Short mmCIF file of C-alpha atoms in Angstrom, two decimals:
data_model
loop_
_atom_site.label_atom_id
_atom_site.label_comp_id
_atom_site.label_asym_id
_atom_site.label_seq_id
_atom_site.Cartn_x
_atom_site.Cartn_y
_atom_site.Cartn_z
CA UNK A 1 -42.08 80.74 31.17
CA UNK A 2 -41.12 83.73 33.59
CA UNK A 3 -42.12 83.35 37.11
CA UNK A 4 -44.62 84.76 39.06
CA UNK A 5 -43.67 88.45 41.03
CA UNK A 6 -43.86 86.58 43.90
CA UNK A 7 -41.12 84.40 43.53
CA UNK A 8 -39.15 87.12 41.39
CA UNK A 9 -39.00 89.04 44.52
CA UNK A 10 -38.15 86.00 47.33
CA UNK A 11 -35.25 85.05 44.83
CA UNK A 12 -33.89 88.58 44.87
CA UNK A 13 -34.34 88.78 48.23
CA UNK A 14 -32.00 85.25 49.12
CA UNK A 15 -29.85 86.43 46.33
CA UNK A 16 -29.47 90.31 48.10
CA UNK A 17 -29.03 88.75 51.45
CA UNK A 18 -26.18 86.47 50.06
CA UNK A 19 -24.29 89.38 48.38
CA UNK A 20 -24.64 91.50 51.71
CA UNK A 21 -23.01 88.92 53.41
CA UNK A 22 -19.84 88.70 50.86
CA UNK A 23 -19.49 92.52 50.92
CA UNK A 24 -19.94 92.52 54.72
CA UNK A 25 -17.29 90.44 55.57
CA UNK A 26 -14.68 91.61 53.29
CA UNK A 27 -14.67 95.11 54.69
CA UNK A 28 -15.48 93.73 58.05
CA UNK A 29 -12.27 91.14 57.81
CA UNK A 30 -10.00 93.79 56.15
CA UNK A 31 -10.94 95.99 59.49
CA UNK A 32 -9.58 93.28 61.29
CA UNK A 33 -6.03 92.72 59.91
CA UNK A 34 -4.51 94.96 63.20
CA UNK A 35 -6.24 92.67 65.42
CA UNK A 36 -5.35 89.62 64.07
CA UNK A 37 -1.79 90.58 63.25
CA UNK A 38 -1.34 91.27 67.50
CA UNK A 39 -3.38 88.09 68.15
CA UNK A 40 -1.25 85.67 66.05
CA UNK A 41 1.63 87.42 66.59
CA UNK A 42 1.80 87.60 62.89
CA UNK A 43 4.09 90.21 60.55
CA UNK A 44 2.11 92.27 58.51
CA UNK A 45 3.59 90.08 55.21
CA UNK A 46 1.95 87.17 56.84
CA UNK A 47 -1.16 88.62 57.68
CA UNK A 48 -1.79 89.78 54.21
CA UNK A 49 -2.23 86.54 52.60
CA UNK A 50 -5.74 86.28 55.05
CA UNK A 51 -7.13 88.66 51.90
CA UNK A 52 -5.34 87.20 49.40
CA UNK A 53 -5.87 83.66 49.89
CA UNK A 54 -9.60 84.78 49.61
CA UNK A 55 -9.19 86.84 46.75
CA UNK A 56 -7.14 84.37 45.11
CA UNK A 57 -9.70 81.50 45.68
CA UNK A 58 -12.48 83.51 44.03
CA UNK A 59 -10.13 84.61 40.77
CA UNK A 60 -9.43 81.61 40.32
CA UNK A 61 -12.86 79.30 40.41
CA UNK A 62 -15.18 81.56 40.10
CA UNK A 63 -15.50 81.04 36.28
CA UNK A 64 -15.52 77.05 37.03
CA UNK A 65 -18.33 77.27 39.44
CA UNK A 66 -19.77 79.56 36.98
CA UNK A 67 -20.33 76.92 34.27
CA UNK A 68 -20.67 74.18 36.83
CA UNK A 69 -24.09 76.63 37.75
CA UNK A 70 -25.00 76.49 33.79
CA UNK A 71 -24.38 72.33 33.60
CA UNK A 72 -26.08 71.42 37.15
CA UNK A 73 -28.03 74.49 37.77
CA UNK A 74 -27.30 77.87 39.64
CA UNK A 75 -29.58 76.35 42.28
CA UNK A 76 -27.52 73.55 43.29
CA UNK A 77 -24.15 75.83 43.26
CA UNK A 78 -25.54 79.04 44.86
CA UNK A 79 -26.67 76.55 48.01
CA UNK A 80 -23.54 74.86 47.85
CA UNK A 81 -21.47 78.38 48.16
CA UNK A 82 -23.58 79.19 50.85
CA UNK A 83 -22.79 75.84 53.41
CA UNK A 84 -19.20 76.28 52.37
CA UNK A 85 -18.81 79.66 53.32
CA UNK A 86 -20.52 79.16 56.15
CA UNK A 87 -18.21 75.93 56.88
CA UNK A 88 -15.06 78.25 55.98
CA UNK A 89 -16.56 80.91 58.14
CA UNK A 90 -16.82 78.73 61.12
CA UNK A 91 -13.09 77.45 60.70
CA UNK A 92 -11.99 80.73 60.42
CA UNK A 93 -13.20 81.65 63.57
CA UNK A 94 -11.44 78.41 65.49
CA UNK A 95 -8.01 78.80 63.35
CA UNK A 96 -5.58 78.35 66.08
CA UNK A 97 -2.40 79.91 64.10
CA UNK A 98 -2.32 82.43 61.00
CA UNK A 99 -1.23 79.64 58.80
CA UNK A 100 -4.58 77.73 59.36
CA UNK A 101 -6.59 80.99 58.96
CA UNK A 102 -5.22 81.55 55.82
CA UNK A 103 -6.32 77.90 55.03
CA UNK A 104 -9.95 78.51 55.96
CA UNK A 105 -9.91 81.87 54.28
CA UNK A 106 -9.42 79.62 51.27
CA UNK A 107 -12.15 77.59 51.68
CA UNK A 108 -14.51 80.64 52.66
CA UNK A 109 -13.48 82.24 49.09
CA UNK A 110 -14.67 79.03 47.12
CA UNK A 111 -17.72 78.91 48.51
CA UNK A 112 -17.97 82.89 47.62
CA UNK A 113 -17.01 82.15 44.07
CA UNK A 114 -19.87 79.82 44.00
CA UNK A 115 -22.02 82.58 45.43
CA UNK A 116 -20.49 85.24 43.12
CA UNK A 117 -20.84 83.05 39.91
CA UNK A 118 -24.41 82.13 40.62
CA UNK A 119 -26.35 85.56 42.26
CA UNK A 120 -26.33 87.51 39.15
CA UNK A 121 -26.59 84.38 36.62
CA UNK A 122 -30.50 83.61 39.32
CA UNK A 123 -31.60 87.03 38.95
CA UNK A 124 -30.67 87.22 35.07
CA UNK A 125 -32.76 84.24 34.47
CA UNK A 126 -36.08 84.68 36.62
CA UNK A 127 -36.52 88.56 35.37
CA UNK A 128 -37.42 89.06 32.11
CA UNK A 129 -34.85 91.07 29.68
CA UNK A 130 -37.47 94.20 30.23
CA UNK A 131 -36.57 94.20 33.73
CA UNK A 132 -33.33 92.63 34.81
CA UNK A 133 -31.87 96.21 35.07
CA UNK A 134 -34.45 97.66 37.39
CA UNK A 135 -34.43 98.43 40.95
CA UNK A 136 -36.21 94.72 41.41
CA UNK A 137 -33.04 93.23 39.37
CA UNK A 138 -29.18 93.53 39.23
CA UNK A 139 -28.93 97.40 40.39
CA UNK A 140 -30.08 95.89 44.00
CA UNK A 141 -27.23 93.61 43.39
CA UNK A 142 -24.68 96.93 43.70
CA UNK A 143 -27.36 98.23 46.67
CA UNK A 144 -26.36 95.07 48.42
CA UNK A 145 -22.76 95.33 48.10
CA UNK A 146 -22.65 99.56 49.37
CA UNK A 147 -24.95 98.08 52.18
CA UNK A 148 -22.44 95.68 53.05
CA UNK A 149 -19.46 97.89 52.57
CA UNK A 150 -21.14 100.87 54.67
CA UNK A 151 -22.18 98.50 57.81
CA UNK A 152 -18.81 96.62 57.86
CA UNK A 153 -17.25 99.57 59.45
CA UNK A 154 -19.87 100.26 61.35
CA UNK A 155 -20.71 96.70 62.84
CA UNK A 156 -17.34 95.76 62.60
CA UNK A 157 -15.64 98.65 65.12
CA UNK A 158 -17.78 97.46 67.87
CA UNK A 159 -17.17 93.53 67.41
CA UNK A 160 -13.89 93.78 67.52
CA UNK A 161 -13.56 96.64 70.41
CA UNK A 162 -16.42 94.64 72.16
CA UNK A 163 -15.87 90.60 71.82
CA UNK A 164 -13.01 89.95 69.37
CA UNK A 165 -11.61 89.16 66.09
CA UNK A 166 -12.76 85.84 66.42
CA UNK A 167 -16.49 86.48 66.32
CA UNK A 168 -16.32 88.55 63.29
CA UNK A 169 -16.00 85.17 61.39
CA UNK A 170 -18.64 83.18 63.80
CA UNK A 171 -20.86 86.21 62.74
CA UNK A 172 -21.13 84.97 59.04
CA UNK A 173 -22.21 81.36 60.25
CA UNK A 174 -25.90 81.99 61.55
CA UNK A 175 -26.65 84.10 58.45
CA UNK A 176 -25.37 81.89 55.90
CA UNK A 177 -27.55 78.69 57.30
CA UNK A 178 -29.99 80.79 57.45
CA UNK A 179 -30.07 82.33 54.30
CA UNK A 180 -29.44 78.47 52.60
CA UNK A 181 -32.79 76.70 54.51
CA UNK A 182 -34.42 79.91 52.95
CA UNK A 183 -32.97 79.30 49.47
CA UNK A 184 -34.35 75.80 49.42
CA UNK A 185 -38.03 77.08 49.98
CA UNK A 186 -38.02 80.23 47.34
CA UNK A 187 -35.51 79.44 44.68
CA UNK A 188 -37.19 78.47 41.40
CA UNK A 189 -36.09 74.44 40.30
CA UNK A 190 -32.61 74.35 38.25
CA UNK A 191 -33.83 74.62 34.79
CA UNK A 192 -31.83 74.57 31.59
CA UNK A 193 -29.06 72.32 33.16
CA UNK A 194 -27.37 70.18 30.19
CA UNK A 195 -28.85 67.16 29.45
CA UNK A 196 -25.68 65.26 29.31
CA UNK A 197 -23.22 67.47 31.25
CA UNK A 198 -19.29 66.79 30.89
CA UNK A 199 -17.38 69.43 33.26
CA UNK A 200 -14.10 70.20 31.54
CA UNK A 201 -11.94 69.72 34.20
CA UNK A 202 -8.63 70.39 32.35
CA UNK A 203 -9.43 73.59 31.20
CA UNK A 204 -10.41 74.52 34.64
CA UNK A 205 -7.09 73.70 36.32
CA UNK A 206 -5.58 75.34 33.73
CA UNK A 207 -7.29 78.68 34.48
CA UNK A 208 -7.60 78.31 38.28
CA UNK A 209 -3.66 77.74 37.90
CA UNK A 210 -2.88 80.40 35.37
CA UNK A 211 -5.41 82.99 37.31
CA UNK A 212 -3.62 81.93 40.52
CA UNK A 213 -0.07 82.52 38.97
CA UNK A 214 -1.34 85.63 37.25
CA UNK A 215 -2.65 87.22 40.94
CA UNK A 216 0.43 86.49 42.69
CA UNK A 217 2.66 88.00 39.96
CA UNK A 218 0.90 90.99 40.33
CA UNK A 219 0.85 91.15 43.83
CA UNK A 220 4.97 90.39 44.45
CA UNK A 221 5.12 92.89 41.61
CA UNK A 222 4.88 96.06 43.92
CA UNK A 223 6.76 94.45 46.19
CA UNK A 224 9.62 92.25 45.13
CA UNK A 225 9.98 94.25 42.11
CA UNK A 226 8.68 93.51 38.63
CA UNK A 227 11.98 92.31 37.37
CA UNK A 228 11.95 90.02 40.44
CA UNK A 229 12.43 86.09 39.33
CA UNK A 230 9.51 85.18 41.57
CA UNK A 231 7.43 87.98 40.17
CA UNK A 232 8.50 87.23 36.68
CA UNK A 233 8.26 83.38 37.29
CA UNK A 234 4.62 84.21 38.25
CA UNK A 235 3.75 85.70 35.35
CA UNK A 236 5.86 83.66 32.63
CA UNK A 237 3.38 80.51 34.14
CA UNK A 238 0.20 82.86 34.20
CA UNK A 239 1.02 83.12 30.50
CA UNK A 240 1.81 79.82 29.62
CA UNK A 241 -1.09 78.19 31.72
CA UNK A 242 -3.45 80.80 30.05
CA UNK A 243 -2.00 79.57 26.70
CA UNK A 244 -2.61 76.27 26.97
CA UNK A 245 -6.68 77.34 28.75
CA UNK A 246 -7.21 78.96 25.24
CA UNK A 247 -5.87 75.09 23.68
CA UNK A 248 -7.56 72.86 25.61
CA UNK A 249 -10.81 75.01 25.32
CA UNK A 250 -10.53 75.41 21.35
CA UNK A 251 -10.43 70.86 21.39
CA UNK A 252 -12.84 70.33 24.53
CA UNK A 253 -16.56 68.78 23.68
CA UNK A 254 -17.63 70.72 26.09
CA UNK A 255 -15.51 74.05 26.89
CA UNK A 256 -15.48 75.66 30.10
CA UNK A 257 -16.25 78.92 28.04
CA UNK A 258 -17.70 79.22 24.94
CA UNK A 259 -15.24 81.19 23.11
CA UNK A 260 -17.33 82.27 20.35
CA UNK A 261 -19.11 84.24 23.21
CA UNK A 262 -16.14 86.99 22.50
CA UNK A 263 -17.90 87.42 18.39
CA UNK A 264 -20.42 89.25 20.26
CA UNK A 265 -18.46 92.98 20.63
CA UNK A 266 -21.35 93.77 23.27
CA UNK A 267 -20.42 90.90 25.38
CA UNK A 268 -16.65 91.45 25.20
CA UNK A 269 -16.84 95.06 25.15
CA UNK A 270 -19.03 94.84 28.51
CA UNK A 271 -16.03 92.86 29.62
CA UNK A 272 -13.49 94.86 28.93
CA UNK A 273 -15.35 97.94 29.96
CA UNK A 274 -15.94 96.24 33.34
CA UNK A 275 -12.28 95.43 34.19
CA UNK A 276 -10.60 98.98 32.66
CA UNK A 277 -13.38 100.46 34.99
CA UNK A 278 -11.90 99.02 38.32
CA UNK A 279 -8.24 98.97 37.57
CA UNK A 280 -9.27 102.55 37.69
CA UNK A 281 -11.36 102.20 40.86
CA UNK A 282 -7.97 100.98 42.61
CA UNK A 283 -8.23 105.20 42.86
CA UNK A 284 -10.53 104.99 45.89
CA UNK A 285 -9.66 101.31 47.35
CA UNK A 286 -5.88 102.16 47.45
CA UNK A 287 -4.95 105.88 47.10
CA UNK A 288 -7.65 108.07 48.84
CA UNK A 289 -7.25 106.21 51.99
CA UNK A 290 -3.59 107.78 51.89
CA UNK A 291 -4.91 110.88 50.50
CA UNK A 292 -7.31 111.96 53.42
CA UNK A 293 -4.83 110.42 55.86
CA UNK A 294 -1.27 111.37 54.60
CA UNK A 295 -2.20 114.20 52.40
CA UNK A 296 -5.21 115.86 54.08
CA UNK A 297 -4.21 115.44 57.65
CA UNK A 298 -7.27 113.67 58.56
CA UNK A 299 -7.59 111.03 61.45
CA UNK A 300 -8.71 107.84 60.36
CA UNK A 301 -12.16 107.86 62.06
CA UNK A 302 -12.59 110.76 60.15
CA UNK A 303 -11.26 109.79 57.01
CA UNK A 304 -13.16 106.52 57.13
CA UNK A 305 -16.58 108.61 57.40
CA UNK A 306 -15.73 110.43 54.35
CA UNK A 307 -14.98 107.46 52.52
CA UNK A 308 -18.53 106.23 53.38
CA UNK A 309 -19.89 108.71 50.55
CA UNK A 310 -19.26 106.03 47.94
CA UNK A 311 -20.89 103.23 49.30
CA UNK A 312 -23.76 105.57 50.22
CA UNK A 313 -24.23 106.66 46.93
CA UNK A 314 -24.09 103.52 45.24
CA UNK A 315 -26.95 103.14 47.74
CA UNK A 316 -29.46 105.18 46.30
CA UNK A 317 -27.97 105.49 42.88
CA UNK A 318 -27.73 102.07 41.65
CA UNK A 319 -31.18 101.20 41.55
CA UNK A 320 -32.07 104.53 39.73
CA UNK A 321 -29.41 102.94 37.04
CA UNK A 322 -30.94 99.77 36.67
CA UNK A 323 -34.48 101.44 36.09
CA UNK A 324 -32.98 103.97 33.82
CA UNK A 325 -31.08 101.29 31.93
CA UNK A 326 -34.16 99.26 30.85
CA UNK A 327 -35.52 102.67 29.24
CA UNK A 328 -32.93 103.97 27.45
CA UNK A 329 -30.50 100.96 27.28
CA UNK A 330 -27.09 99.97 29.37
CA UNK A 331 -24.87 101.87 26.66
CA UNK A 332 -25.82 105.51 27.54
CA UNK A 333 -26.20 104.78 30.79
CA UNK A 334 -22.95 102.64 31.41
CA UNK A 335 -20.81 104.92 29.84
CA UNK A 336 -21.84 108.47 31.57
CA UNK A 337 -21.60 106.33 34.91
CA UNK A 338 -18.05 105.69 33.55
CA UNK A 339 -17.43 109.56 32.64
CA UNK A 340 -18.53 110.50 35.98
CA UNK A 341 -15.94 107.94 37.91
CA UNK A 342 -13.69 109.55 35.57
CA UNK A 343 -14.36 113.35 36.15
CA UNK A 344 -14.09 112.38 39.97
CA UNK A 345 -10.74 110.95 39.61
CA UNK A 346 -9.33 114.33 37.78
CA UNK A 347 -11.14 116.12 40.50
CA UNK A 348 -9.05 113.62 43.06
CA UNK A 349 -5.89 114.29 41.23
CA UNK A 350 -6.50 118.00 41.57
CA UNK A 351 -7.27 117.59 45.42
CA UNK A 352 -3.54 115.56 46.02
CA UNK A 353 -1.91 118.43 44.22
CA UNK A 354 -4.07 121.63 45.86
CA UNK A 355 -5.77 120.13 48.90
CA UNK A 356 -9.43 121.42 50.19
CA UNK A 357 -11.77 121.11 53.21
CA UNK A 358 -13.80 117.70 53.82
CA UNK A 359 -17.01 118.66 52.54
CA UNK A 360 -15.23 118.63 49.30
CA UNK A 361 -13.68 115.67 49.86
CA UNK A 362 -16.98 114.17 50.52
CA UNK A 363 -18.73 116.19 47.61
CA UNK A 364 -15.70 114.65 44.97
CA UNK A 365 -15.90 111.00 46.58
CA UNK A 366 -20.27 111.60 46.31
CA UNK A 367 -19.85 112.11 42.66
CA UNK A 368 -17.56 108.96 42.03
CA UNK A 369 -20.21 107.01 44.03
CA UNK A 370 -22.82 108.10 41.25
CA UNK A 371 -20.92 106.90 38.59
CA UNK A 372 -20.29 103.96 39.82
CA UNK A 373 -23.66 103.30 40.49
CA UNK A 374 -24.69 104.10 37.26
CA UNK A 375 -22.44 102.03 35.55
CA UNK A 376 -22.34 98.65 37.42
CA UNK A 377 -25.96 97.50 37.11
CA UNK A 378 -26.52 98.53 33.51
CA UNK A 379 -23.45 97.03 32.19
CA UNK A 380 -23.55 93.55 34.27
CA UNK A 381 -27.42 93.81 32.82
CA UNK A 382 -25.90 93.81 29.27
CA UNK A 383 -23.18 91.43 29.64
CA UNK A 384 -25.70 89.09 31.33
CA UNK A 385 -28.23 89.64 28.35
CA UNK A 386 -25.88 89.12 25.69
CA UNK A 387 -25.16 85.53 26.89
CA UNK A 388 -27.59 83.24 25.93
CA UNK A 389 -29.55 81.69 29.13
CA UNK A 390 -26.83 78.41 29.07
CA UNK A 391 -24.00 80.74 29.16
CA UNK A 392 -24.90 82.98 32.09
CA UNK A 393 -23.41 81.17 34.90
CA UNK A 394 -20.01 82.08 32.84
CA UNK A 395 -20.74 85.16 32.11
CA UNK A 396 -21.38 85.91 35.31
CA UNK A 397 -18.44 84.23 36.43
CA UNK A 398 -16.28 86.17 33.77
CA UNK A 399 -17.70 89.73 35.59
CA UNK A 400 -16.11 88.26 38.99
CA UNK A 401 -12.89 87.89 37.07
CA UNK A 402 -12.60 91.16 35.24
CA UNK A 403 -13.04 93.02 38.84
CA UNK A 404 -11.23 90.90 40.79
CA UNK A 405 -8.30 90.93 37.93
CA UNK A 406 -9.24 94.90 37.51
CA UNK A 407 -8.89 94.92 40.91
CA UNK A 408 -5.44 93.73 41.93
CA UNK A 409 -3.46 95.16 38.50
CA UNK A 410 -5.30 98.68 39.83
CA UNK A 411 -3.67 98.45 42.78
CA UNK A 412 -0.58 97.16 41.33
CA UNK A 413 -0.54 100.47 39.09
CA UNK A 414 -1.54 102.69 41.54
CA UNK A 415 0.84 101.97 43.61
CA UNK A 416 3.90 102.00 41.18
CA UNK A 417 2.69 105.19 39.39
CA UNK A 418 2.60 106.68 43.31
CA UNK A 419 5.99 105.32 44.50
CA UNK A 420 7.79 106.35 41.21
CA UNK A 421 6.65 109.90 40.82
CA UNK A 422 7.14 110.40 44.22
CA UNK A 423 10.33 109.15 44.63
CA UNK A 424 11.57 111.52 41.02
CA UNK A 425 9.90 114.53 42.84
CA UNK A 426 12.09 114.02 46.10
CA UNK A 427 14.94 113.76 43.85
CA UNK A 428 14.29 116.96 42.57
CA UNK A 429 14.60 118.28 46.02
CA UNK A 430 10.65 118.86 46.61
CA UNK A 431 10.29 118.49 50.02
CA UNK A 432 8.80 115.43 51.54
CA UNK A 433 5.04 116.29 51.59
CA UNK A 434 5.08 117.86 48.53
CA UNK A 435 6.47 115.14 46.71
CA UNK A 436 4.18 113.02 47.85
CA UNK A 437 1.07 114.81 47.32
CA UNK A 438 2.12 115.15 43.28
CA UNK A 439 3.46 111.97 43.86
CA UNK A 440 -0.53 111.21 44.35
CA UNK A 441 -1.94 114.06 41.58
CA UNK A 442 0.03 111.63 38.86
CA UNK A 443 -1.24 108.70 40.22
CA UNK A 444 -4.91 110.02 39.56
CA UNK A 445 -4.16 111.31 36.27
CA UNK A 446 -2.95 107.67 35.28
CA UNK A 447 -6.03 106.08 36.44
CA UNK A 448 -8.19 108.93 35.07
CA UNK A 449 -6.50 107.69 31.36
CA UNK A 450 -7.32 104.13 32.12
CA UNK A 451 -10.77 105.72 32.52
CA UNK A 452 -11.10 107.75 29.45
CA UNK A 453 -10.21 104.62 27.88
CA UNK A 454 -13.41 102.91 29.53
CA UNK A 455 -15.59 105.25 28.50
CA UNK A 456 -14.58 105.02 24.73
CA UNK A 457 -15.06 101.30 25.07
CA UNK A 458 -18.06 101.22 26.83
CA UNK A 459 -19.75 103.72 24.24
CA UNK A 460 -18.41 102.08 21.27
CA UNK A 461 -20.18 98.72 22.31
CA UNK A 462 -23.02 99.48 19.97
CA UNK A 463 -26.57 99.49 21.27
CA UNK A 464 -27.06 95.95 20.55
CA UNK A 465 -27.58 92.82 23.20
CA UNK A 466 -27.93 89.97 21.05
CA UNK A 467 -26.22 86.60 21.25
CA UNK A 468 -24.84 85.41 17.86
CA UNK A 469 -23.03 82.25 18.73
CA UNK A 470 -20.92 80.96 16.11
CA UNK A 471 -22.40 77.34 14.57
CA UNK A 472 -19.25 75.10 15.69
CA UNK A 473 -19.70 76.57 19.19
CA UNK A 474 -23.25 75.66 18.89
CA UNK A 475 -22.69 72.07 18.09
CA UNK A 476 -20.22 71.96 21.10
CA UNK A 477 -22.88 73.81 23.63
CA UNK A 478 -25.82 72.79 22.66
CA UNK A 479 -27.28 74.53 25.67
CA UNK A 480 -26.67 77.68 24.10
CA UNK A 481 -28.93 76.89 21.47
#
């Protein structure tokens, strides 16, 4: 039975106010690194790992706390996310050295996996497949995020000028208990937990570990160099702990993921769509920051303004995907979202190598905000509805990993493509700014490939959203049905 509009909208609502908060305080923490780094006395190497550590705690158990959500209920999970992050938040904020900050950072990104694996998985199940793309549904998800991402700046410069580092974790506490004593009045009962649940605890260290090793490989990678023993190290483990994931979850009575999930081309495709989509977005996280500043000339008040057209974009944008999505269906409208982040990035790539004034800087970054509006909500929508209700904690969970995983190899590319054409320009005798800014034009055109390659995906998902579950995996999740 779907519930009432009423409670349809106070679950969005909890949910929206929970994924504000995670997008808040990443940009609002990654703001803060300067401060920190004079506060703690800390070398920039050192203060790095107060991202990582986060990042690396969601990677790695968000797709655990995803099926916990489908055994238990995405009640019980979502509510625990939100007193541990609060809990981790509050830590944070009392950390008296960077080594225990890094500690509590952990903590804070478990109980954001929890959040992350659990948001999307509510909202899929309360709105009926006719709606879960709408404005009311998963494209507010994205509005939530740009809303987070466009005040963290804001907020954040005058917390940190004003009062300190400190308070910009304290800041997360009162809203999280907050949002929680909400979340107990409005969020519909668990329902469809398993009637028997058995957590598969060995396949989940093995892909916390293996995502862990994975993440860290490719972020010494850039650094260390890939030929590096730890880097290589890192990733011969990723491989073999990912290996022996794939094992255990092919002999477990109850799998952490239902493998036969990946017979469904819609649901893998959406998948693989999702994280060839932001290795590509590594384009605007990592290089046009260095762009505006380095390659434009532009202060970093000024650059940071600019940047502010994506988030604002995905603003008003996202929604108008979601809505469009239920009428003509996630493919179409997925896959020009994806063309348009693509255009954008050729349009980048062309601004590195021949430069322009801000307004087209703003009027390029505008357009990638469109397309990335367009594209999240309807393809989360179809991943989400190609999992059967039992599943969608997972799935869910599984979205987390592609962009966190899409993510950090993005960056990883970006960043090598950058260094290595611009170190074989300058020794071609190109002088120094030149180099760099083609150094920068091949760095778009590489992620503008790995975005061609999205949109082929993305379109060749097929229109379908059905869930066709292989028998044996049936027998094994019977929630599935």
């Amino acid at each position: 039975m779907t519930p009432s509009a009423g409670v349809r909208r106070r679950a969005l609502g909890v949910v929206w106010i929970a994924t504000f908060l995670g997008g808040f305080d990443a940009y609002i923490v990654n703001l803060s690194l300067p401060h920190i780094a004079r506060a703690l006395q800390a070398d920039i190497g050192t203060v790095e790992w107060v991202v990582l550590a986060y990042l690396l705690a969601i990677t790695s158990f968000v797709v655990a706390f995803g099926r916990a959500a489908d055994l238990w209920g995405a009640k019980r999970v979502f509510l625990s996310g939100l007193l541990i992050f609060s809990l981790g938040s509050a830590l944070a904020g009392l950390a008296p050295g960077v080594g225990w900050l890094v500690v509590f950072r952990g903590l804070q990104g478990a109980g954001a996996a929890m959040l992350l694996a659990t948001g999307q998985a509510i909202v899929a199940d309360v709105f009926p497949e006719g709606e879960r793309g709408r404005a009311l549904a998963l494209g507010w998800m994205h509005v939530a995020v740009a809303t987070g991402f466009t005040a963290g700046p804001i907020v954040g410069g005058w917390l940190l000028e004003g009062v300190g580092w400190r308070v910009v974790f304290f800041a997360a506490v009162p809203v999280g208990l907050f949002t929680a004593a909400v979340a107990v009045r409005v969020l519909p009962p668990a329902k469809g937990a398993h009637p028997r649940p058995r957590f598969d605890l060995a396949g989940a260290t093995a892909l916390a570990l293996g995502s862990s090793a994975l993440l860290l490989g490719l972020t010494w990678g850039p650094q260390a160099g890939w030929l590096a023993p730890r880097t290589l190290g890192a990733l011969t483990l990723a491989m073999l702990l990912l290996t022996a994931f794939l094992a255990i979850e092919r002999r477990a009575a109850q799998p952490l993921i239902t493998l036969g999930l990946f017979h469904n081309w819609s649901f893998s495709a959406g998948l693989l769509a999702a994280f060839l989509t932001f290795v590509a977005m590594a384009s605007n996280m990592f290089l046009v920051p260095f762009l505006l500043q380095e390659g434009q000339r532009m202060a970093a008040s000024r650059a940071g303004l600019v940047m502010i057209a994506v988030p604002l974009m995905i603003l008003w944008v996202a929604p108008l995907g979601g809505r469009l999505a239920d009428r003509y269906g996630p493919r179409r409208l997925a896959t020009a979202g994806l063309g348009l982040v693509t255009v954008a990035i050729g349009l980048l790539a062309d601004l590195a190598s021949k430069g322009g004034s801000p307004l087209w800087a703003v009027a390029v970054l505008a357009l990638y905000g469109a397309g990335a509006g367009l594209f999240q909500a309807p393809n989360n929508s179809a991943v989400l509805g190609a999992a059967p209700p039992g599943c969608r904690g997972v799935a869910s969970g599984m979205l987390v990993t592609a962009r966190q995983l899409g993510q950090m190899l993005g960056v990883a590319v970006a960043g090598a493509l950058w260094v290595g054409r611009q170190a074989a320009y300058a020794a071609d005798g190109l002088p120094p700014e030149e180099a760099l800014a083609l150094g920068l034009r091949d760095a778009f055109w590489g992620l503008a490939l790995i975005g061609l390659l999205a949109v082929t995906i993305s379109w060749l998902r097929g229109p379908s959203l059905s869930s066709k579950i292989p028998r044996g995996d049936r027998e094994r999740h019977p929630e599935v049905g």
